[in-house]
Structure formats: C-alpha cells, structure tokens
Coordinates of C-alpha atoms and ligand atoms in Angstrom, one line a residue:
M1 CA -4.7 -23.6 18.0
T2 CA -2.9 -26.9 17.8
A3 CA -6.1 -28.6 16.6
A4 CA -6.2 -26.2 13.7
L5 CA -2.7 -27.1 12.5
P6 CA -2.9 -29.6 9.6
L7 CA -0.2 -31.8 11.1
S8 CA -0.6 -34.7 8.7
K9 CA 0.0 -32.4 5.8
F10 CA 3.1 -30.9 7.6
R11 CA 4.7 -34.4 7.6
S12 CA 5.1 -34.6 3.9
L13 CA 6.6 -31.1 3.6
E14 CA 10.3 -30.3 3.6
T15 CA 11.2 -28.2 6.7
P16 CA 11.8 -25.5 7.8
F17 CA 8.8 -23.5 6.6
Y18 CA 6.4 -20.9 7.8
F19 CA 2.7 -21.8 8.3
Y20 CA 0.1 -19.1 8.5
D21 CA -3.2 -20.0 10.1
T22 CA -5.3 -17.8 7.9
A23 CA -8.5 -18.7 9.8
L24 CA -7.0 -17.1 12.9
L25 CA -5.8 -14.2 10.8
D26 CA -9.3 -13.6 9.6
Q27 CA -10.7 -13.8 13.2
T28 CA -8.1 -11.3 14.2
L29 CA -9.1 -8.9 11.4
C30 CA -12.7 -9.4 12.5
A31 CA -11.9 -8.5 16.0
I32 CA -10.3 -5.2 14.8
K33 CA -13.4 -4.5 12.7
E34 CA -15.7 -5.0 15.7
Q35 CA -13.8 -2.2 17.5
T36 CA -13.5 0.2 14.6
V37 CA -16.9 -0.2 12.8
S38 CA -18.6 2.0 15.4
R39 CA -15.8 4.5 15.3
P40 CA -15.7 5.8 11.7
A41 CA -12.8 8.2 12.4
F42 CA -10.6 5.2 13.2
H43 CA -8.5 3.8 10.2
V44 CA -6.1 0.9 10.5
H45 CA -3.1 0.7 8.2
Y46 CA -1.3 -2.7 8.5
A47 CA 2.4 -2.2 9.1
V48 CA 3.6 -4.3 6.2
K49 CA 7.1 -4.7 7.6
A50 CA 5.7 -7.3 10.0
C51 CA 4.9 -9.8 7.2
T52 CA 4.9 -9.2 3.5
N53 CA 3.9 -12.7 2.5
P54 CA 1.5 -12.1 -0.5
K55 CA -1.0 -14.7 0.7
V56 CA -1.2 -13.0 4.1
L57 CA -1.5 -9.6 2.4
T58 CA -4.5 -10.8 0.4
H59 CA -6.4 -11.5 3.6
I60 CA -5.6 -8.1 5.0
V61 CA -6.6 -6.3 1.7
N62 CA -9.9 -8.2 1.8
A63 CA -10.5 -7.0 5.3
G64 CA -10.3 -3.4 4.0
L65 CA -7.3 -2.2 5.9
G66 CA -4.8 0.3 4.5
A67 CA -1.0 -0.2 4.5
D68 CA 1.9 1.4 6.3
C69 CA 5.1 1.0 4.2
V70 CA 8.7 1.8 4.9
S71 CA 10.3 1.2 1.5
G72 CA 9.7 1.2 -2.2
G73 CA 9.7 -2.5 -2.2
E74 CA 6.9 -2.6 0.4
I75 CA 4.9 -0.1 -1.6
Q76 CA 5.2 -2.2 -4.7
A77 CA 4.2 -5.4 -2.7
C78 CA 1.1 -3.6 -1.5
L79 CA 0.1 -2.3 -4.9
D80 CA 0.6 -5.8 -6.3
A81 CA -1.5 -7.2 -3.4
G82 CA -4.3 -4.8 -4.3
F83 CA -4.2 -2.2 -1.6
P84 CA -5.8 1.0 -2.9
A85 CA -2.9 3.5 -3.4
N86 CA -4.7 6.2 -1.4
K87 CA -4.8 3.9 1.6
I88 CA -1.0 3.5 1.6
V89 CA 1.2 5.6 3.8
F90 CA 5.0 5.8 3.5
A91 CA 7.3 6.2 6.5
G92 CA 11.0 5.9 7.2
V93 CA 14.0 8.1 8.0
G94 CA 15.8 7.4 4.8
K95 CA 13.5 7.5 1.8
A96 CA 15.5 7.3 -1.5
D97 CA 14.6 9.4 -4.5
W98 CA 13.3 6.4 -6.5
E99 CA 11.1 5.4 -3.6
I100 CA 9.6 8.9 -3.3
N101 CA 9.0 8.9 -7.1
L102 CA 7.4 5.5 -7.0
A103 CA 5.1 6.7 -4.2
L104 CA 4.2 9.9 -6.1
E105 CA 3.5 8.1 -9.3
A106 CA 1.2 5.6 -7.5
G107 CA -0.6 8.4 -5.7
I108 CA -0.2 7.2 -2.2
G109 CA -2.3 8.7 0.7
C110 CA 0.5 10.3 2.7
F111 CA 4.2 10.6 3.3
N112 CA 5.2 10.3 7.0
V113 CA 8.1 12.8 6.9
E114 CA 10.9 12.4 9.4
S115 CA 13.1 15.5 8.7
V116 CA 13.3 18.9 7.0
P117 CA 15.8 17.8 4.3
E118 CA 13.4 14.9 3.4
L119 CA 10.5 17.4 3.2
Q120 CA 12.5 19.5 0.8
V121 CA 13.3 16.6 -1.5
I122 CA 9.6 15.5 -1.6
N123 CA 8.6 19.0 -2.5
E124 CA 11.2 19.1 -5.3
L125 CA 10.3 15.7 -6.7
A126 CA 6.6 16.5 -6.6
T127 CA 7.2 19.8 -8.4
L128 CA 9.0 17.9 -11.2
K129 CA 5.9 15.6 -11.5
N130 CA 3.5 18.5 -11.1
C131 CA 1.6 16.8 -8.3
I132 CA 0.9 17.6 -4.7
A133 CA 2.3 15.3 -2.0
R134 CA 0.3 14.9 1.2
V135 CA 2.6 14.9 4.2
C136 CA 2.4 14.4 7.8
F137 CA 5.3 14.8 10.3
R138 CA 6.6 12.1 12.5
I139 CA 7.1 13.7 15.9
N140 CA 9.3 12.3 18.5
P141 CA 7.0 12.5 21.6
D142 CA 9.7 11.5 24.1
V143 CA 7.5 8.9 25.6
G144 CA 9.3 5.7 26.8
A145 CA 7.5 2.4 26.4
H146 CA 7.9 -0.6 28.6
T147 CA 9.5 -2.8 26.0
H148 CA 12.9 -4.0 24.7
S149 CA 15.4 -1.1 24.2
N150 CA 16.0 -2.2 20.5
I151 CA 12.3 -1.6 19.7
T152 CA 11.7 1.6 21.6
T153 CA 11.4 4.4 19.2
G154 CA 9.7 7.4 20.9
L155 CA 12.6 8.6 23.1
A156 CA 14.3 11.9 22.4
E157 CA 17.7 10.2 21.8
N158 CA 16.2 8.1 19.0
K159 CA 16.9 8.7 15.3
F160 CA 13.2 8.8 14.5
G161 CA 11.1 11.8 13.9
I162 CA 11.3 15.6 14.4
A163 CA 11.5 17.1 17.9
M164 CA 8.2 18.4 19.3
Q165 CA 9.6 21.9 19.9
D166 CA 10.5 22.3 16.2
M167 CA 6.9 21.6 15.0
E168 CA 5.7 25.2 14.5
H169 CA 8.8 26.0 12.4
V170 CA 8.4 22.9 10.2
I171 CA 4.7 23.5 9.6
A172 CA 5.3 27.1 8.7
L173 CA 8.0 26.0 6.3
T174 CA 5.7 23.4 4.7
R175 CA 3.1 26.1 4.1
S176 CA 5.7 28.1 2.1
M177 CA 6.2 25.1 -0.2
S178 CA 4.2 24.7 -3.4
H179 CA 3.9 20.9 -3.9
V180 CA 3.3 19.5 -0.4
H181 CA 0.1 19.6 1.6
F182 CA 0.4 19.4 5.3
S183 CA -2.2 16.9 6.5
G184 CA -1.3 15.4 9.9
L185 CA 0.9 14.4 12.8
H186 CA 2.5 11.0 13.2
F187 CA 3.7 9.3 16.3
H188 CA 5.1 5.8 17.2
I189 CA 6.5 5.0 20.6
G190 CA 7.7 1.4 20.2
S191 CA 6.7 -2.2 19.6
Q192 CA 5.4 -5.2 21.7
I193 CA 3.7 -2.8 24.2
L194 CA 1.3 -4.5 26.5
Q195 CA 0.6 -1.7 29.0
M196 CA -2.2 0.5 27.9
D197 CA -0.8 3.2 30.1
D198 CA 2.0 3.7 27.6
F199 CA -0.5 4.5 24.9
A200 CA -2.4 6.7 27.3
A201 CA 0.8 8.6 28.0
L202 CA 1.1 9.1 24.2
C203 CA -2.4 10.5 24.1
L204 CA -1.6 13.0 26.8
R205 CA 1.4 14.2 24.8
I206 CA -0.7 14.5 21.6
N207 CA -3.4 16.4 23.5
E208 CA -0.8 18.9 24.8
L209 CA 0.8 19.3 21.4
Q210 CA -2.6 19.9 19.7
D211 CA -3.5 22.5 22.2
R212 CA -0.2 24.3 21.8
L213 CA -0.3 24.2 18.0
E214 CA -3.9 25.5 17.9
Q215 CA -3.0 28.4 20.2
Q216 CA -0.3 29.3 17.7
G217 CA -2.7 29.2 14.8
F218 CA -1.6 25.9 13.4
G219 CA -4.5 23.5 13.3
P220 CA -6.5 21.6 13.9
V221 CA -4.8 19.1 11.7
E222 CA -6.7 16.7 9.4
H223 CA -5.4 13.5 10.9
I224 CA -3.4 12.1 13.8
N225 CA -1.5 8.9 13.2
V226 CA -0.6 7.1 16.5
G227 CA 1.6 4.4 14.9
G228 CA 1.4 0.8 16.1
G229 CA 3.0 -1.1 18.9
L230 CA 0.3 -3.3 20.5
G231 CA 2.0 -6.5 21.7
I232 CA 1.0 -10.2 21.7
D233 CA 1.3 -13.0 24.3
Y234 CA 4.5 -14.9 23.3
A235 CA 4.4 -17.0 26.5
D236 CA 1.0 -18.4 26.0
P237 CA -0.3 -17.9 22.4
D238 CA -3.1 -20.4 22.9
A239 CA -4.5 -18.5 25.9
H240 CA -4.4 -15.2 23.9
P241 CA -4.5 -15.9 20.2
I242 CA -6.1 -12.5 19.5
P243 CA -4.7 -9.4 21.2
D244 CA -6.8 -7.2 23.4
F245 CA -8.0 -4.8 20.7
Q246 CA -10.9 -3.7 22.9
S247 CA -8.6 -2.1 25.5
Y248 CA -6.3 -0.8 22.9
F249 CA -8.9 1.1 20.9
Q250 CA -10.8 2.1 24.0
T251 CA -7.7 3.8 25.4
Y252 CA -7.4 6.0 22.3
A253 CA -11.2 6.6 22.2
S254 CA -11.2 7.8 25.8
Q255 CA -7.9 9.5 26.2
L256 CA -7.2 11.2 22.9
K257 CA -9.1 14.5 22.3
L258 CA -9.9 14.2 18.6
R259 CA -11.1 17.5 17.1
P260 CA -14.4 17.5 15.1
G261 CA -13.9 15.8 11.7
Q262 CA -10.3 14.8 12.6
Q263 CA -9.3 11.2 11.5
L264 CA -7.3 8.8 13.6
H265 CA -4.8 6.4 11.9
F266 CA -3.3 3.3 13.5
E267 CA -0.3 1.3 12.1
L268 CA -0.6 -2.1 13.7
G269 CA 1.8 -4.9 12.6
R270 CA 2.6 -7.5 15.1
A271 CA -0.9 -7.5 16.7
I272 CA -2.4 -8.5 13.3
V273 CA -0.1 -11.2 12.1
G274 CA 2.0 -12.3 15.0
Q275 CA -0.1 -15.2 16.4
C276 CA -1.2 -16.7 13.1
G277 CA 2.3 -17.7 12.0
S278 CA 4.4 -20.6 13.2
L279 CA 7.9 -21.7 12.1
I280 CA 7.8 -25.4 11.5
T281 CA 11.1 -27.2 11.9
R282 CA 12.4 -30.8 12.5
C283 CA 14.9 -31.9 15.1
L284 CA 18.0 -33.1 13.3
Y285 CA 20.0 -34.3 16.3
V286 CA 19.8 -34.5 20.0
K287 CA 23.3 -34.0 21.4
E288 CA 24.0 -34.7 25.0
G289 CA 26.6 -32.2 26.1
S290 CA 28.4 -32.5 29.4
E291 CA 25.9 -30.3 31.1
K292 CA 23.1 -29.8 28.7
S293 CA 21.0 -31.5 26.1
F294 CA 20.9 -29.7 22.8
A295 CA 18.0 -30.2 20.4
I296 CA 19.5 -29.2 17.1
V297 CA 16.8 -28.2 14.7
D298 CA 16.8 -27.5 10.9
A299 CA 15.6 -23.9 11.3
G300 CA 18.0 -21.2 12.6
M301 CA 18.4 -17.5 13.0
T302 CA 18.3 -17.3 9.2
E303 CA 14.6 -18.1 9.4
L304 CA 13.7 -16.4 12.7
I305 CA 16.2 -13.9 14.0
R306 CA 14.2 -12.5 16.9
P307 CA 15.7 -14.7 19.6
A308 CA 19.3 -13.9 18.5
L309 CA 18.6 -10.2 18.0
Y310 CA 16.3 -9.3 20.9
H311 CA 16.6 -12.3 23.2
A312 CA 12.9 -12.9 22.3
L313 CA 11.4 -16.1 23.7
H314 CA 8.9 -17.9 21.4
R315 CA 6.9 -20.9 22.7
I316 CA 8.2 -24.1 21.2
Q317 CA 6.1 -27.3 20.9
N318 CA 7.0 -30.8 19.9
F319 CA 4.2 -32.4 18.0
D320 CA 5.6 -35.9 18.1
S321 CA 6.3 -36.6 21.7
Q322 CA 4.1 -37.2 24.7
G323 CA 7.2 -37.9 26.8
S324 CA 7.9 -36.0 30.0
E325 CA 9.4 -32.6 29.7
M326 CA 13.1 -32.1 29.9
P327 CA 15.2 -29.0 29.6
Y328 CA 16.8 -28.5 26.2
D329 CA 18.8 -25.8 24.5
V330 CA 17.0 -25.6 21.2
V331 CA 19.5 -24.4 18.7
G332 CA 19.8 -23.9 14.9
P333 CA 22.5 -25.0 12.5
I334 CA 24.0 -21.6 11.8
C335 CA 27.7 -20.9 12.6
E336 CA 27.0 -18.3 15.3
S337 CA 26.8 -18.9 19.0
S338 CA 23.7 -16.7 19.2
D339 CA 21.8 -19.1 17.0
V340 CA 19.8 -20.3 19.9
F341 CA 16.0 -20.3 20.0
A342 CA 15.7 -21.0 23.7
A343 CA 18.0 -22.2 26.5
D344 CA 17.0 -24.7 29.2
Y345 CA 13.6 -24.9 27.5
P346 CA 11.2 -27.5 28.8
L347 CA 10.3 -29.7 25.9
A348 CA 8.7 -33.1 25.7
E349 CA 11.4 -35.7 25.3
T350 CA 12.7 -35.0 21.8
R351 CA 14.3 -37.2 19.2
R352 CA 15.7 -36.9 15.7
G353 CA 12.9 -36.4 13.1
N354 CA 10.4 -34.9 15.6
L355 CA 8.3 -32.0 14.2
L356 CA 8.4 -28.8 16.2
A357 CA 6.6 -25.5 16.0
I358 CA 8.1 -22.2 17.0
R359 CA 5.0 -20.2 17.7
S360 CA 4.0 -16.5 17.4
A361 CA 6.3 -16.1 14.5
G362 CA 4.0 -14.4 12.0
A363 CA 5.4 -11.0 12.7
Y364 CA 9.0 -10.1 12.0
G365 CA 9.8 -13.7 11.2
E366 CA 9.7 -14.5 7.5
T367 CA 10.3 -10.8 6.6
M368 CA 13.6 -10.8 8.6
A369 CA 14.8 -14.0 7.1
S370 CA 18.3 -14.0 5.5
Q371 CA 20.4 -16.2 3.3
Y372 CA 23.4 -16.2 5.6
N373 CA 25.4 -19.4 5.2
C374 CA 23.9 -19.8 1.7
R375 CA 20.6 -20.9 3.1
R376 CA 17.5 -20.9 1.1
L377 CA 14.7 -18.5 2.2
P378 CA 12.0 -20.5 3.9
A379 CA 8.9 -21.7 2.1
S380 CA 5.5 -20.7 3.4
Y381 CA 2.0 -22.3 3.5
T382 CA -1.3 -21.1 4.6
T383 CA -4.4 -23.0 5.8
E384 CA -5.8 -22.8 2.2
D385 CA -2.7 -24.3 0.8
L386 CA -2.9 -27.4 3.0
T387 CA -6.6 -28.2 3.0
Ligands
LLP401 N1 4.7 2.3 12.7 C1 6.0 2.6 12.8 C2 6.4 3.9 12.5 C3 6.9 1.6 13.2 O1 8.2 1.9 13.3 C4 6.5 0.3 13.5 C5 7.4 -0.8 13.8 C6 5.1 0.0 13.4 C7 4.2 1.0 13.0 C8 4.5 -1.4 13.6 O2 4.7 -1.7 15.0 P1 4.0 -3.0 15.6 O3 2.5 -2.7 15.6 O4 4.3 -4.2 14.8 O5 4.6 -3.1 17.0 N2 11.6 -6.4 14.4 C9 11.1 -6.0 15.7 C10 10.1 -5.0 15.7 C11 10.5 -3.7 15.0 C12 9.3 -2.7 14.9 C13 9.7 -1.6 14.0 N3 8.7 -0.6 13.9 C14 10.7 -7.3 16.4 O6 10.8 -8.4 15.8 O7 10.2 -7.3 17.6

C-alpha cells in the first residue's frame, strides 16, 4: 500500500491527519459485492460508528450498502450522505426520544430494539405520528468471541440485547401493540473476530432459536441480522489489505439455515474501512531516556485512542528513514501515561521531522477522536483530495 500513499503531498500538510486510501476502500467494497451478488438474500449495512467521515460515506453509499446507526447523529449523517432511509437500521441500548422521532420521521428500515421499555416507547411515539415502526429484537446469544473483553458483546453478562429465553414473551407483547411491526431477530457477538468458528457458533444458536420459535408458532421471521465483527490484520496490513470476505460469507451461507424468502442482514464496520485509513504524524522529538528511546509524535490518544483503551497495536512506519531498526516507545503529547502507541516498537532510526504512518486506523480512529487538552480534531484527506 505504501506505493499508493501520496507521500510528496503529505509533506506539505500540517500533521496529524487521517488519510483514507479510497482506491483500497473501493476494492474492499468490490470484494464484498463479489460475495453477495450471487446471494440475493444477503444485505450489508455498513456500521457507521466505525467511520463517519463524509467522504468515506460517499464511497459506501455509491457501492449500494445500507447503514447501521447507533445514534440520531449517525442517522442524520447517513441521510446527509445519501443513504436511502429504508436501508438504515437503528440500534443501541439507550435510544433517546428525539432520536426515535428522527428515525420515524425519516422512515428508516428497522429499529434494532434492545429492551421491552424501549419497545413500549417506540410504539407510543409511532402512535403519536400515526406510523408503523418496523422492529427487530437484539438477542443476547450468549456466545463468547475470541477477542478483547472490552469489545465482546454477546455474553449473557453484557448490557446488550434481550435474553433468548424471553423471546416468545417479547414477540407476543409486540403483536399486541398497534404501531410496531415485528420483522426480525438481531445478533452481534463482538468485534475484531478472526476465527470463523465464532460466527459458526452464532449460526448454531440462531438455528436452535429459529426452530424453537417456529415450534411455538412464532415465525418464520422476515429477516435475521447477524451484526458485524469480522476482523482485520493489524500486524501486517500490506499482506492482508482486504479481509477474508469469502470465508466470512461462506460460513453464514453454509451454517445458517435461512428459511425460504428470509433475508440476512450483516453490519460490518471495521472490515470495510479499517485498512484504508492511516493516521499520519510527525516525530517532534526523540528523547533518550535512561533505558528507552522515546519517539514523541504529534498525534496522540486524542486522534487514535485504541492503543490506550484496548492495548491495540497498530503497525507504525517511518517514511523518512532507511536506517536500521531500533526499539522505540512511540508516544503522543497528551498528559496521560497511557498515551502510548507502542512500546519497544522496532522502527527505522527516527529523527525529528520524520513522517510516520500509524496504519489500519480507518475504523474507530477518527470517530473516536476527542478534544482533550484543547486539541483540534484531526483533519482528513482522501486519495481524491491529494491527486
Ligand atoms: N453491529 C453492532 C450491534 C455493533 O455493536 C458493532 C460494533 C458492529 C455492528 C460493527 O462491528 P465491526 O464489524 O466493526 O466489528 N471501538 C472498538 C470497537 C467497538 C465495536 C462496537 N460495536 C475498537 O476500536 O476496536
């Protein structure tokens, strides 16, 4: 990918900033299309929380994907970007009234409901607007995924979703309500999942649940939504710039027993935008500590919080040095000792002014940026901007 980076353009820009390789993004979207075109029941909604940059959203709209939103702000960003309202789904455990009203007025495709009290409020607000809200229920499948504990969501102890054993009761309750239409079941087991067995385990749970519901006279449902979660290669993004969509979709095609006419929704975030984004930063100082060398860069946890929050390791490249590799602690300027991108990281000998890329930062990078320490939010550029 390095060859595709417009390095000479980077040099004239103030750092830090995000760069999105939109050619890679388009290739990634094509790879998804290759897998879904022959499977007309498969629909991908991009999990907007991963990256809401409008220039990135435009490419995703153009590829025909829907959107998975978790806030009124995200719904508005998607409407502004041109996503058709009926391809927007709205999830989240704490939907505020104004957000539900915005979604009803826009006519979104479906609410992914996470509790009975929320269902009741959606029914009340839809009644006031004299419209019918399509809902599906997020079910906690109690499937553990092999990923970081902060981003596992499918376990019973988690705050997300409704317990599987309560489903019959909740569906019956929905049928007694006048302004909601029960349309499907929603699942999500976690993020940055690389073992297809985890998705296969989810399929097994869904198969069991569908059988059970149908035996009780509930079903078959119109659609199943399996959430997102497909991971990316943070260690070697150049070896795997595009995730293994073939295995991912094939796992669902072979393991999930879809009923005739039933639609299958996916909510992929990281797998779509993760590898196309890099955080570009400059080395401000190299400080020789008593035991370590610190490469102090001008980006920090305010621009990319994943290392501080999840101990995530992103690949770091120095564009300006051919020197031999040495171990550095690559740190930001923020007044927090967790503001460390990587410890003892092998980097070509680094000097003040060197331009560095922190790779695989397209997902949950710019969207999680903050203004802590009165910092400015980072600028962003795409391939189109710099050619
Ligand atoms: N659907 C639901 C219901 C979700 O909760 C999520 C992510 C997704 C879809 C998209 O998951 P993906 O395909 O991107 O794995 N900030 C963390 C990740 C948090 C993920 C939250 N939910 C990180 O930087 O790793």
